[in-house]
Amino acid sequence: MKHLSLATVFAAVSGLVVVWVAGWALDVETSYRYFLAYWGLFFACTGVIDGITHETTRAVAASRTDGKQGRANPWRLGATLGGVALALVAVCGLFFMGAIVPPDPSAATALLAFGLLSYAFQAVLSGVLSGAGLWSRYAALVALDSGVRLVLALLTLALGGGLREFLLITVIGALSWIAILAAAPVRVTLDVDRATFVRRVVSAMAASGASAALITGFPTAVSAAFPDDPETSLTVAAIANAVMLTRAPVLMPLQRFQSALVVRFVEKRERIYAALAAPIGAVLTLGVVGFAAAWLIGPWILRLAFKPELFVAGLTLGLLTFASAFMGMLMITGVAVLALEKHAFYVAGWVVATLTAFAVLFLAPWGVATAVIVALFAGPIAGALVHLAGLVK
């Protein structure tokens, strides 16, 4: 578990550095905004696929704990999901990618399709390693995924690369599973049959898709809620950049620890509220500390490390950081209901959170910053209440 902790810290830092490098390498009003939208789109899509990670983790861990052995094969389902993702992206990219990455929609579509096909297998391996308790190997997967992006981003900046290179950097980490699996194959059993596994994965994907839209796809939604015009373009880019920066220190490590939390809640299902208290308390405490730090030193960091066009006031940075802790709380309550096999409440919580946040974002008569902040508090609170209702016995 120590290795996983180090790997998640490295992943969080690497993600921040990649975004920072892109901010200097690309034009703020156009290419950088398109990069953030594409980055958010890719990780929102991978978030949907992560449903198979969560259910595979639960099924493998439960099989180890209870001794049940079903006939489900996560690799076969992963291949199917990857093929479906490739086909959907190929078709949808023809119609929508021109609005997301106008300068290079063809390359963006091809890279996204390839990345999601590969990520489907990476998601399966993540679930297998986590459920089997092979934390060192899972940590290696996390570190390699992030490290590849970091190295290529720095090389791209040094060599003067542009938007297409950063599109490639976004998806390239999805190949990491090949190296980890080739180094040492692993065999596990799941506790369910094929039909049950497929049904639960689809349910988990529905919830993880809603969570991905709210977590990683949110910058893309901000761009859609406030269309391009001379008065809002820079503000949208600056707020989207601030959202990415302020949530990374809290949510990126927590996303990597979700599999460990699934195992924790499966093992402590009879004392679920006690098991919830520590991680929720930790993430909210981190949010309070982050609020103060972002308010006090955030503006100084932005002035020092980013272009002037991306500056955001300290109070806004602090509130966005604190909001990320509430998003973390929602992730934890979601993992808890999933571990207890309350799949309907798991899906409902994330759907309610996403609809609430997007309703505020698109319908509230406020400016960009206020709408984003309120949306990022309102959505997670509504969703967490649904999850907690599902834990009542």
mmCIF file of C-alpha atoms in Angstrom:
data_model
loop_
_atom_site.group_PDB
_atom_site.id
_atom_site.type_symbol
_atom_site.label_atom_id
_atom_site.label_comp_id
_atom_site.label_asym_id
_atom_site.label_seq_id
_atom_site.Cartn_x
_atom_site.Cartn_y
_atom_site.Cartn_z
ATOM 1 C CA MET A 1 0.000 0.000 0.000
ATOM 2 C CA LYS A 2 2.971 2.316 0.577
ATOM 3 C CA HIS A 3 3.918 1.972 -3.078
ATOM 4 C CA LEU A 4 0.371 2.856 -4.131
ATOM 5 C CA SER A 5 0.440 5.961 -1.935
ATOM 6 C CA LEU A 6 3.660 7.126 -3.583
ATOM 7 C CA ALA A 7 2.321 6.317 -7.038
ATOM 8 C CA THR A 8 -0.865 8.310 -6.487
ATOM 9 C CA VAL A 9 1.096 11.337 -5.296
ATOM 10 C CA PHE A 10 3.280 11.033 -8.375
ATOM 11 C CA ALA A 11 0.176 10.748 -10.592
ATOM 12 C CA ALA A 12 -1.318 13.915 -9.063
ATOM 13 C CA VAL A 13 1.879 15.898 -9.495
ATOM 14 C CA SER A 14 2.399 14.579 -13.023
ATOM 15 C CA GLY A 15 -1.091 15.610 -14.071
ATOM 16 C CA LEU A 16 -0.531 19.124 -12.767
ATOM 17 C CA VAL A 17 2.797 19.382 -14.566
ATOM 18 C CA VAL A 18 1.316 18.211 -17.868
ATOM 19 C CA VAL A 19 -1.433 20.861 -17.642
ATOM 20 C CA TRP A 20 1.137 23.485 -16.660
ATOM 21 C CA VAL A 21 3.422 22.587 -19.563
ATOM 22 C CA ALA A 22 0.509 22.716 -21.996
ATOM 23 C CA GLY A 23 -0.415 26.162 -20.670
ATOM 24 C CA TRP A 24 2.979 27.482 -21.739
ATOM 25 C CA ALA A 25 3.282 25.519 -24.964
ATOM 26 C CA LEU A 26 -0.137 26.398 -26.394
ATOM 27 C CA ASP A 27 -2.054 29.590 -27.112
ATOM 28 C CA VAL A 28 -4.481 30.273 -24.241
ATOM 29 C CA GLU A 29 -7.548 31.405 -26.181
ATOM 30 C CA THR A 30 -7.502 28.595 -28.752
ATOM 31 C CA SER A 31 -5.169 25.596 -28.547
ATOM 32 C CA TYR A 32 -4.965 25.442 -24.736
ATOM 33 C CA ARG A 33 -8.728 25.656 -24.398
ATOM 34 C CA TYR A 34 -9.110 22.872 -26.974
ATOM 35 C CA PHE A 35 -6.513 20.786 -25.137
ATOM 36 C CA LEU A 36 -8.384 21.137 -21.826
ATOM 37 C CA ALA A 37 -11.655 20.184 -23.525
ATOM 38 C CA TYR A 38 -10.030 17.119 -25.129
ATOM 39 C CA TRP A 39 -8.254 16.149 -21.907
ATOM 40 C CA GLY A 40 -11.579 16.348 -20.089
ATOM 41 C CA LEU A 41 -13.346 14.386 -22.828
ATOM 42 C CA PHE A 42 -10.798 11.551 -22.789
ATOM 43 C CA PHE A 43 -10.817 11.159 -19.029
ATOM 44 C CA ALA A 44 -14.606 11.438 -18.915
ATOM 45 C CA CYS A 45 -14.766 8.538 -21.383
ATOM 46 C CA THR A 46 -12.239 6.524 -19.399
ATOM 47 C CA GLY A 47 -14.330 7.278 -16.349
ATOM 48 C CA VAL A 48 -17.244 5.481 -17.991
ATOM 49 C CA ILE A 49 -15.024 2.473 -18.714
ATOM 50 C CA ASP A 50 -13.800 2.530 -15.105
ATOM 51 C CA GLY A 51 -17.070 0.863 -14.190
ATOM 52 C CA ILE A 52 -15.468 -2.441 -15.130
ATOM 53 C CA THR A 53 -12.546 -1.645 -12.802
ATOM 54 C CA HIS A 54 -14.831 -1.081 -9.832
ATOM 55 C CA GLU A 55 -16.926 -4.204 -10.368
ATOM 56 C CA THR A 56 -13.903 -6.384 -11.179
ATOM 57 C CA THR A 57 -12.220 -5.187 -7.983
ATOM 58 C CA ARG A 58 -15.319 -6.002 -5.955
ATOM 59 C CA ALA A 59 -15.823 -9.398 -7.609
ATOM 60 C CA VAL A 60 -12.190 -10.489 -7.222
ATOM 61 C CA ALA A 61 -12.000 -9.259 -3.611
ATOM 62 C CA ALA A 62 -15.294 -10.972 -2.735
ATOM 63 C CA SER A 63 -14.095 -14.213 -4.326
ATOM 64 C CA ARG A 64 -10.956 -14.095 -2.193
ATOM 65 C CA THR A 65 -12.989 -13.341 0.933
ATOM 66 C CA ASP A 66 -15.947 -15.700 0.460
ATOM 67 C CA GLY A 67 -14.373 -18.411 -1.680
ATOM 68 C CA LYS A 68 -17.040 -18.183 -4.403
ATOM 69 C CA GLN A 69 -15.909 -18.873 -7.964
ATOM 70 C CA GLY A 70 -18.042 -17.752 -10.866
ATOM 71 C CA ARG A 71 -17.437 -18.085 -14.595
ATOM 72 C CA ALA A 72 -17.220 -14.406 -15.510
ATOM 73 C CA ASN A 73 -14.233 -13.337 -17.630
ATOM 74 C CA PRO A 74 -13.365 -9.642 -17.244
ATOM 75 C CA TRP A 75 -10.893 -9.686 -20.147
ATOM 76 C CA ARG A 76 -13.524 -10.829 -22.612
ATOM 77 C CA LEU A 77 -15.913 -8.102 -21.465
ATOM 78 C CA GLY A 78 -13.067 -5.566 -21.587
ATOM 79 C CA ALA A 79 -12.394 -6.445 -25.227
ATOM 80 C CA THR A 80 -16.072 -5.984 -26.026
ATOM 81 C CA LEU A 81 -16.209 -2.621 -24.275
ATOM 82 C CA GLY A 82 -13.072 -1.463 -26.067
ATOM 83 C CA GLY A 83 -14.522 -2.389 -29.444
ATOM 84 C CA VAL A 84 -17.789 -0.610 -28.688
ATOM 85 C CA ALA A 85 -15.883 2.486 -27.550
ATOM 86 C CA LEU A 86 -13.810 2.511 -30.726
ATOM 87 C CA ALA A 87 -16.896 2.269 -32.939
ATOM 88 C CA LEU A 88 -18.817 4.960 -31.046
ATOM 89 C CA VAL A 89 -15.915 7.394 -31.145
ATOM 90 C CA ALA A 90 -15.347 6.784 -34.857
ATOM 91 C CA VAL A 91 -18.980 7.603 -35.618
ATOM 92 C CA CYS A 92 -19.575 10.409 -33.121
ATOM 93 C CA GLY A 93 -16.241 12.033 -33.931
ATOM 94 C CA LEU A 94 -17.451 12.746 -37.441
ATOM 95 C CA PHE A 95 -20.205 14.956 -36.051
ATOM 96 C CA PHE A 96 -18.864 16.451 -32.806
ATOM 97 C CA MET A 97 -15.062 16.506 -32.763
ATOM 98 C CA GLY A 98 -14.981 19.557 -35.009
ATOM 99 C CA ALA A 99 -16.568 21.560 -32.176
ATOM 100 C CA ILE A 100 -14.201 20.194 -29.508
ATOM 101 C CA VAL A 101 -10.888 20.342 -31.403
ATOM 102 C CA PRO A 102 -11.564 22.499 -34.494
ATOM 103 C CA PRO A 103 -7.948 22.633 -35.759
ATOM 104 C CA ASP A 104 -7.478 18.842 -36.034
ATOM 105 C CA PRO A 105 -10.697 16.823 -35.593
ATOM 106 C CA SER A 106 -9.528 13.785 -37.592
ATOM 107 C CA ALA A 107 -6.386 13.200 -35.532
ATOM 108 C CA ALA A 108 -8.305 13.895 -32.325
ATOM 109 C CA THR A 109 -10.928 11.287 -33.229
ATOM 110 C CA ALA A 110 -8.396 8.623 -34.231
ATOM 111 C CA LEU A 111 -6.333 9.104 -31.072
ATOM 112 C CA LEU A 112 -9.400 9.063 -28.832
ATOM 113 C CA ALA A 113 -10.666 5.823 -30.406
ATOM 114 C CA PHE A 114 -7.265 4.161 -30.053
ATOM 115 C CA GLY A 115 -6.824 5.395 -26.487
ATOM 116 C CA LEU A 116 -10.209 4.139 -25.300
ATOM 117 C CA LEU A 117 -9.744 0.739 -26.940
ATOM 118 C CA SER A 118 -6.491 0.284 -25.051
ATOM 119 C CA TYR A 119 -7.841 1.772 -21.831
ATOM 120 C CA ALA A 120 -10.569 -0.874 -21.659
ATOM 121 C CA PHE A 121 -7.855 -3.482 -21.053
ATOM 122 C CA GLN A 122 -6.038 -1.201 -18.634
ATOM 123 C CA ALA A 123 -9.256 -0.816 -16.633
ATOM 124 C CA VAL A 124 -9.608 -4.596 -16.397
ATOM 125 C CA LEU A 125 -6.022 -5.015 -15.228
ATOM 126 C CA SER A 126 -6.528 -2.293 -12.611
ATOM 127 C CA GLY A 127 -9.501 -4.163 -11.187
ATOM 128 C CA VAL A 128 -7.718 -7.518 -11.243
ATOM 129 C CA LEU A 129 -4.619 -6.215 -9.473
ATOM 130 C CA SER A 130 -6.617 -4.269 -6.886
ATOM 131 C CA GLY A 131 -9.030 -7.069 -6.090
ATOM 132 C CA ALA A 132 -6.136 -9.533 -5.756
ATOM 133 C CA GLY A 133 -4.317 -7.182 -3.381
ATOM 134 C CA LEU A 134 -1.312 -6.841 -5.716
ATOM 135 C CA TRP A 135 -0.769 -3.242 -4.692
ATOM 136 C CA SER A 136 2.861 -2.935 -5.793
ATOM 137 C CA ARG A 137 1.988 -3.946 -9.329
ATOM 138 C CA TYR A 138 -1.037 -1.695 -9.352
ATOM 139 C CA ALA A 139 1.202 1.154 -8.158
ATOM 140 C CA ALA A 140 3.579 0.424 -11.039
ATOM 141 C CA LEU A 141 0.666 0.672 -13.478
ATOM 142 C CA VAL A 142 -0.425 4.017 -12.022
ATOM 143 C CA ALA A 143 3.120 5.403 -12.065
ATOM 144 C CA LEU A 144 3.855 4.260 -15.614
ATOM 145 C CA ASP A 145 0.578 5.674 -16.926
ATOM 146 C CA SER A 146 1.350 9.098 -15.464
ATOM 147 C CA GLY A 147 5.097 9.018 -16.062
ATOM 148 C CA VAL A 148 4.783 8.472 -19.804
ATOM 149 C CA ARG A 149 2.602 11.568 -20.138
ATOM 150 C CA LEU A 150 4.949 13.642 -18.013
ATOM 151 C CA VAL A 151 8.078 12.745 -19.966
ATOM 152 C CA LEU A 152 6.425 13.312 -23.337
ATOM 153 C CA ALA A 153 4.952 16.649 -22.249
ATOM 154 C CA LEU A 154 8.358 17.939 -21.207
ATOM 155 C CA LEU A 155 9.898 16.727 -24.476
ATOM 156 C CA THR A 156 7.112 18.388 -26.444
ATOM 157 C CA LEU A 157 7.720 21.700 -24.701
ATOM 158 C CA ALA A 158 11.472 21.467 -25.311
ATOM 159 C CA LEU A 159 11.055 20.565 -28.983
ATOM 160 C CA GLY A 160 8.343 23.110 -29.720
ATOM 161 C CA GLY A 161 5.441 20.727 -30.308
ATOM 162 C CA GLY A 162 1.860 21.871 -30.612
ATOM 163 C CA LEU A 163 -1.731 20.776 -30.117
ATOM 164 C CA ARG A 164 -1.487 17.449 -31.968
ATOM 165 C CA GLU A 165 1.384 16.317 -29.757
ATOM 166 C CA PHE A 166 -0.602 17.133 -26.632
ATOM 167 C CA LEU A 167 -3.570 15.177 -27.983
ATOM 168 C CA LEU A 168 -1.251 12.160 -28.282
ATOM 169 C CA ILE A 169 0.113 12.755 -24.786
ATOM 170 C CA THR A 170 -3.443 12.705 -23.428
ATOM 171 C CA VAL A 171 -4.118 9.137 -24.580
ATOM 172 C CA ILE A 172 -0.677 7.492 -24.645
ATOM 173 C CA GLY A 173 -0.680 6.372 -21.014
ATOM 174 C CA ALA A 174 -3.484 3.916 -21.826
ATOM 175 C CA LEU A 175 -0.855 1.542 -23.246
ATOM 176 C CA SER A 176 0.751 1.004 -19.842
ATOM 177 C CA TRP A 177 -1.183 -2.205 -19.134
ATOM 178 C CA ILE A 178 0.789 -4.045 -21.824
ATOM 179 C CA ALA A 179 4.108 -3.582 -20.034
ATOM 180 C CA ILE A 180 2.736 -4.448 -16.584
ATOM 181 C CA LEU A 181 0.880 -7.566 -17.730
ATOM 182 C CA ALA A 182 3.784 -8.766 -19.883
ATOM 183 C CA ALA A 183 6.135 -8.517 -16.905
ATOM 184 C CA ALA A 184 4.048 -10.946 -14.801
ATOM 185 C CA PRO A 185 0.685 -12.421 -15.891
ATOM 186 C CA VAL A 186 -1.949 -12.845 -13.170
ATOM 187 C CA ARG A 187 -4.914 -15.209 -12.857
ATOM 188 C CA VAL A 188 -7.930 -14.591 -10.632
ATOM 189 C CA THR A 189 -11.527 -15.749 -10.210
ATOM 190 C CA LEU A 190 -14.657 -13.649 -9.773
ATOM 191 C CA ASP A 191 -17.541 -14.423 -7.449
ATOM 192 C CA VAL A 192 -20.310 -14.143 -10.075
ATOM 193 C CA ASP A 193 -21.404 -15.663 -13.362
ATOM 194 C CA ARG A 194 -21.143 -13.931 -16.717
ATOM 195 C CA ALA A 195 -24.669 -12.515 -16.863
ATOM 196 C CA THR A 196 -24.499 -11.073 -13.364
ATOM 197 C CA PHE A 197 -21.066 -9.610 -13.993
ATOM 198 C CA VAL A 198 -22.167 -7.932 -17.234
ATOM 199 C CA ARG A 199 -25.291 -6.504 -15.577
ATOM 200 C CA ARG A 200 -23.314 -5.110 -12.667
ATOM 201 C CA VAL A 201 -20.595 -3.682 -14.908
ATOM 202 C CA VAL A 202 -23.215 -1.892 -17.009
ATOM 203 C CA SER A 203 -24.722 -0.476 -13.822
ATOM 204 C CA ALA A 204 -21.311 0.585 -12.546
ATOM 205 C CA MET A 205 -20.504 2.167 -15.912
ATOM 206 C CA ALA A 206 -23.703 4.202 -15.801
ATOM 207 C CA ALA A 207 -22.663 5.585 -12.436
ATOM 208 C CA SER A 208 -19.004 6.023 -13.350
ATOM 209 C CA GLY A 209 -20.098 7.765 -16.539
ATOM 210 C CA ALA A 210 -22.114 10.261 -14.518
ATOM 211 C CA SER A 211 -19.194 10.708 -12.128
ATOM 212 C CA ALA A 212 -16.771 11.172 -15.012
ATOM 213 C CA ALA A 213 -18.983 13.843 -16.553
ATOM 214 C CA LEU A 214 -18.948 15.685 -13.242
ATOM 215 C CA ILE A 215 -15.276 15.181 -12.387
ATOM 216 C CA THR A 216 -13.127 15.044 -15.489
ATOM 217 C CA GLY A 217 -15.617 16.276 -18.063
ATOM 218 C CA PHE A 218 -16.574 19.406 -16.143
ATOM 219 C CA PRO A 219 -14.181 21.774 -17.993
ATOM 220 C CA THR A 220 -15.793 20.691 -21.257
ATOM 221 C CA ALA A 221 -19.223 21.429 -19.773
ATOM 222 C CA VAL A 222 -18.075 24.890 -18.674
ATOM 223 C CA SER A 223 -16.986 25.598 -22.228
ATOM 224 C CA ALA A 224 -20.386 24.469 -23.530
ATOM 225 C CA ALA A 225 -22.322 26.482 -20.925
ATOM 226 C CA PHE A 226 -20.493 29.699 -21.832
ATOM 227 C CA PRO A 227 -19.978 29.690 -25.615
ATOM 228 C CA ASP A 228 -17.032 31.339 -27.279
ATOM 229 C CA ASP A 229 -17.105 35.099 -27.574
ATOM 230 C CA PRO A 230 -14.493 37.807 -26.947
ATOM 231 C CA GLU A 231 -15.894 38.636 -23.488
ATOM 232 C CA THR A 232 -15.939 35.134 -22.005
ATOM 233 C CA SER A 233 -13.306 33.112 -23.865
ATOM 234 C CA LEU A 234 -10.383 34.014 -21.609
ATOM 235 C CA THR A 235 -12.522 33.736 -18.462
ATOM 236 C CA VAL A 236 -13.668 30.249 -19.429
ATOM 237 C CA ALA A 237 -10.088 29.172 -20.126
ATOM 238 C CA ALA A 238 -8.897 30.618 -16.798
ATOM 239 C CA ILE A 239 -11.706 29.021 -14.739
ATOM 240 C CA ALA A 240 -11.340 25.667 -16.522
ATOM 241 C CA ASN A 241 -7.620 25.775 -15.776
ATOM 242 C CA ALA A 242 -8.316 26.644 -12.126
ATOM 243 C CA VAL A 243 -10.802 23.773 -11.779
ATOM 244 C CA MET A 244 -8.218 21.330 -13.130
ATOM 245 C CA LEU A 245 -5.490 22.630 -10.826
ATOM 246 C CA THR A 246 -7.534 22.817 -7.623
ATOM 247 C CA ARG A 247 -9.123 19.392 -7.882
ATOM 248 C CA ALA A 248 -6.020 17.458 -8.924
ATOM 249 C CA PRO A 249 -4.366 17.384 -5.460
ATOM 250 C CA VAL A 250 -7.532 15.921 -3.896
ATOM 251 C CA LEU A 251 -9.280 13.902 -6.582
ATOM 252 C CA MET A 252 -6.456 12.326 -8.556
ATOM 253 C CA PRO A 253 -5.010 10.430 -5.571
ATOM 254 C CA LEU A 254 -8.521 9.546 -4.381
ATOM 255 C CA GLN A 255 -9.466 8.183 -7.807
ATOM 256 C CA ARG A 256 -6.483 5.850 -7.644
ATOM 257 C CA PHE A 257 -7.419 4.786 -4.109
ATOM 258 C CA GLN A 258 -11.013 3.909 -5.014
ATOM 259 C CA SER A 259 -10.106 0.279 -5.556
ATOM 260 C CA ALA A 260 -8.476 0.125 -2.121
ATOM 261 C CA LEU A 261 -11.618 1.691 -0.629
ATOM 262 C CA VAL A 262 -13.783 -0.947 -2.308
ATOM 263 C CA VAL A 263 -11.733 -3.639 -0.579
ATOM 264 C CA ARG A 264 -11.948 -1.747 2.752
ATOM 265 C CA PHE A 265 -15.726 -1.455 2.592
ATOM 266 C CA VAL A 266 -16.200 -5.070 1.449
ATOM 267 C CA GLU A 267 -14.178 -6.271 4.434
ATOM 268 C CA LYS A 268 -16.006 -3.931 6.867
ATOM 269 C CA ARG A 269 -19.502 -4.091 5.438
ATOM 270 C CA GLU A 270 -21.016 -4.798 8.856
ATOM 271 C CA ARG A 271 -19.577 -1.534 10.225
ATOM 272 C CA ILE A 272 -19.948 0.602 7.141
ATOM 273 C CA TYR A 273 -20.545 3.952 8.859
ATOM 274 C CA ALA A 274 -17.444 3.540 11.000
ATOM 275 C CA ALA A 275 -15.500 2.567 7.882
ATOM 276 C CA LEU A 276 -16.763 5.720 6.121
ATOM 277 C CA ALA A 277 -15.840 8.135 8.896
ATOM 278 C CA ALA A 278 -12.062 8.091 8.475
ATOM 279 C CA PRO A 279 -11.808 8.617 4.682
ATOM 280 C CA ILE A 280 -14.553 11.270 4.624
ATOM 281 C CA GLY A 281 -12.996 13.095 7.574
ATOM 282 C CA ALA A 282 -9.596 12.962 5.899
ATOM 283 C CA VAL A 283 -10.805 14.340 2.566
ATOM 284 C CA LEU A 284 -12.801 17.182 4.169
ATOM 285 C CA THR A 285 -9.846 18.090 6.390
ATOM 286 C CA LEU A 286 -7.654 18.149 3.314
ATOM 287 C CA GLY A 287 -10.242 20.421 1.687
ATOM 288 C CA VAL A 288 -10.085 22.927 4.559
ATOM 289 C CA VAL A 289 -6.296 22.989 4.425
ATOM 290 C CA GLY A 290 -6.434 23.296 0.653
ATOM 291 C CA PHE A 291 -8.920 26.178 0.869
ATOM 292 C CA ALA A 292 -6.552 28.196 3.061
ATOM 293 C CA ALA A 293 -3.491 27.348 0.990
ATOM 294 C CA ALA A 294 -5.179 28.127 -2.334
ATOM 295 C CA TRP A 295 -6.549 31.443 -1.050
ATOM 296 C CA LEU A 296 -3.229 32.568 0.393
ATOM 297 C CA ILE A 297 -0.645 31.339 -2.099
ATOM 298 C CA GLY A 298 -2.724 30.285 -5.115
ATOM 299 C CA PRO A 299 -2.640 33.696 -6.850
ATOM 300 C CA TRP A 300 1.109 33.928 -6.334
ATOM 301 C CA ILE A 301 1.579 30.490 -7.901
ATOM 302 C CA LEU A 302 -0.595 31.421 -10.880
ATOM 303 C CA ARG A 303 1.351 34.632 -11.466
ATOM 304 C CA LEU A 304 4.644 32.791 -11.197
ATOM 305 C CA ALA A 305 3.848 29.635 -13.157
ATOM 306 C CA PHE A 306 1.172 30.524 -15.725
ATOM 307 C CA LYS A 307 0.480 33.099 -18.377
ATOM 308 C CA PRO A 308 -1.243 36.299 -17.134
ATOM 309 C CA GLU A 309 -4.430 35.408 -19.036
ATOM 310 C CA LEU A 310 -4.967 32.428 -16.705
ATOM 311 C CA PHE A 311 -4.984 34.405 -13.437
ATOM 312 C CA VAL A 312 -7.842 33.721 -10.964
ATOM 313 C CA ALA A 313 -8.446 35.473 -7.617
ATOM 314 C CA GLY A 314 -7.440 33.763 -4.359
ATOM 315 C CA LEU A 315 -10.943 33.391 -2.904
ATOM 316 C CA THR A 316 -12.143 31.701 -6.084
ATOM 317 C CA LEU A 317 -9.197 29.305 -5.983
ATOM 318 C CA GLY A 318 -9.888 28.514 -2.327
ATOM 319 C CA LEU A 319 -13.575 27.800 -2.908
ATOM 320 C CA LEU A 320 -12.802 25.589 -5.894
ATOM 321 C CA THR A 321 -10.325 23.621 -3.789
ATOM 322 C CA PHE A 322 -12.830 23.189 -0.969
ATOM 323 C CA ALA A 323 -15.460 22.100 -3.515
ATOM 324 C CA SER A 324 -13.103 19.361 -4.679
ATOM 325 C CA ALA A 325 -13.204 17.897 -1.157
ATOM 326 C CA PHE A 326 -16.994 17.614 -1.405
ATOM 327 C CA MET A 327 -16.509 15.857 -4.714
ATOM 328 C CA GLY A 328 -14.145 13.518 -2.909
ATOM 329 C CA MET A 329 -16.808 12.870 -0.267
ATOM 330 C CA LEU A 330 -19.231 11.911 -3.036
ATOM 331 C CA MET A 331 -16.677 9.504 -4.508
ATOM 332 C CA ILE A 332 -16.217 7.824 -1.122
ATOM 333 C CA THR A 333 -19.945 7.420 -0.420
ATOM 334 C CA GLY A 334 -20.350 6.046 -3.926
ATOM 335 C CA VAL A 335 -17.670 3.415 -3.388
ATOM 336 C CA ALA A 336 -19.366 2.434 -0.113
ATOM 337 C CA VAL A 337 -22.752 1.716 -1.690
ATOM 338 C CA LEU A 338 -21.044 -0.130 -4.552
ATOM 339 C CA ALA A 339 -19.112 -2.317 -2.109
ATOM 340 C CA LEU A 340 -22.402 -3.218 -0.399
ATOM 341 C CA GLU A 341 -23.856 -4.109 -3.825
ATOM 342 C CA LYS A 342 -26.409 -1.269 -3.670
ATOM 343 C CA HIS A 343 -25.912 -0.609 -7.363
ATOM 344 C CA ALA A 344 -29.173 1.273 -7.871
ATOM 345 C CA PHE A 345 -28.294 3.818 -5.175
ATOM 346 C CA TYR A 346 -24.750 4.053 -6.573
ATOM 347 C CA VAL A 347 -26.073 5.035 -9.990
ATOM 348 C CA ALA A 348 -28.801 7.286 -8.590
ATOM 349 C CA GLY A 349 -26.387 9.245 -6.424
ATOM 350 C CA TRP A 350 -24.060 10.078 -9.281
ATOM 351 C CA VAL A 351 -26.873 10.875 -11.690
ATOM 352 C CA VAL A 352 -28.506 13.226 -9.163
ATOM 353 C CA ALA A 353 -25.144 14.898 -8.479
ATOM 354 C CA THR A 354 -24.420 15.410 -12.174
ATOM 355 C CA LEU A 355 -27.888 16.683 -13.059
ATOM 356 C CA THR A 356 -27.858 19.083 -10.100
ATOM 357 C CA ALA A 357 -24.436 20.478 -10.949
ATOM 358 C CA PHE A 358 -25.174 20.864 -14.655
ATOM 359 C CA ALA A 359 -28.560 22.453 -13.964
ATOM 360 C CA VAL A 360 -26.843 25.115 -11.874
ATOM 361 C CA LEU A 361 -24.105 25.563 -14.469
ATOM 362 C CA PHE A 362 -26.413 25.952 -17.468
ATOM 363 C CA LEU A 363 -29.459 27.628 -15.884
ATOM 364 C CA ALA A 364 -28.165 29.905 -13.116
ATOM 365 C CA PRO A 365 -28.100 33.596 -14.118
ATOM 366 C CA TRP A 366 -24.576 34.184 -12.776
ATOM 367 C CA GLY A 367 -21.154 34.733 -14.212
ATOM 368 C CA VAL A 368 -18.718 31.926 -15.009
ATOM 369 C CA ALA A 369 -16.912 31.769 -11.645
ATOM 370 C CA THR A 370 -20.022 31.911 -9.430
ATOM 371 C CA ALA A 371 -21.936 29.366 -11.488
ATOM 372 C CA VAL A 372 -19.001 26.941 -11.461
ATOM 373 C CA ILE A 373 -18.439 27.224 -7.691
ATOM 374 C CA VAL A 374 -22.112 26.761 -6.758
ATOM 375 C CA ALA A 375 -22.463 23.845 -9.168
ATOM 376 C CA LEU A 376 -19.438 22.070 -7.693
ATOM 377 C CA PHE A 377 -20.859 22.304 -4.170
ATOM 378 C CA ALA A 378 -24.530 21.626 -4.927
ATOM 379 C CA GLY A 379 -24.002 18.535 -7.079
ATOM 380 C CA PRO A 380 -21.818 16.498 -4.682
ATOM 381 C CA ILE A 381 -23.959 17.320 -1.640
ATOM 382 C CA ALA A 382 -27.147 16.161 -3.401
ATOM 383 C CA GLY A 383 -25.487 12.979 -4.656
ATOM 384 C CA ALA A 384 -23.887 12.077 -1.317
ATOM 385 C CA LEU A 385 -27.276 12.332 0.413
ATOM 386 C CA VAL A 386 -28.678 9.786 -2.042
ATOM 387 C CA HIS A 387 -25.747 7.439 -1.385
ATOM 388 C CA LEU A 388 -26.113 7.731 2.374
ATOM 389 C CA ALA A 389 -29.807 6.922 2.059
ATOM 390 C CA GLY A 390 -28.784 3.731 0.290
ATOM 391 C CA LEU A 391 -26.639 2.637 3.241
ATOM 392 C CA VAL A 392 -29.593 2.593 5.630
ATOM 393 C CA LYS A 393 -30.320 -1.039 6.515
#
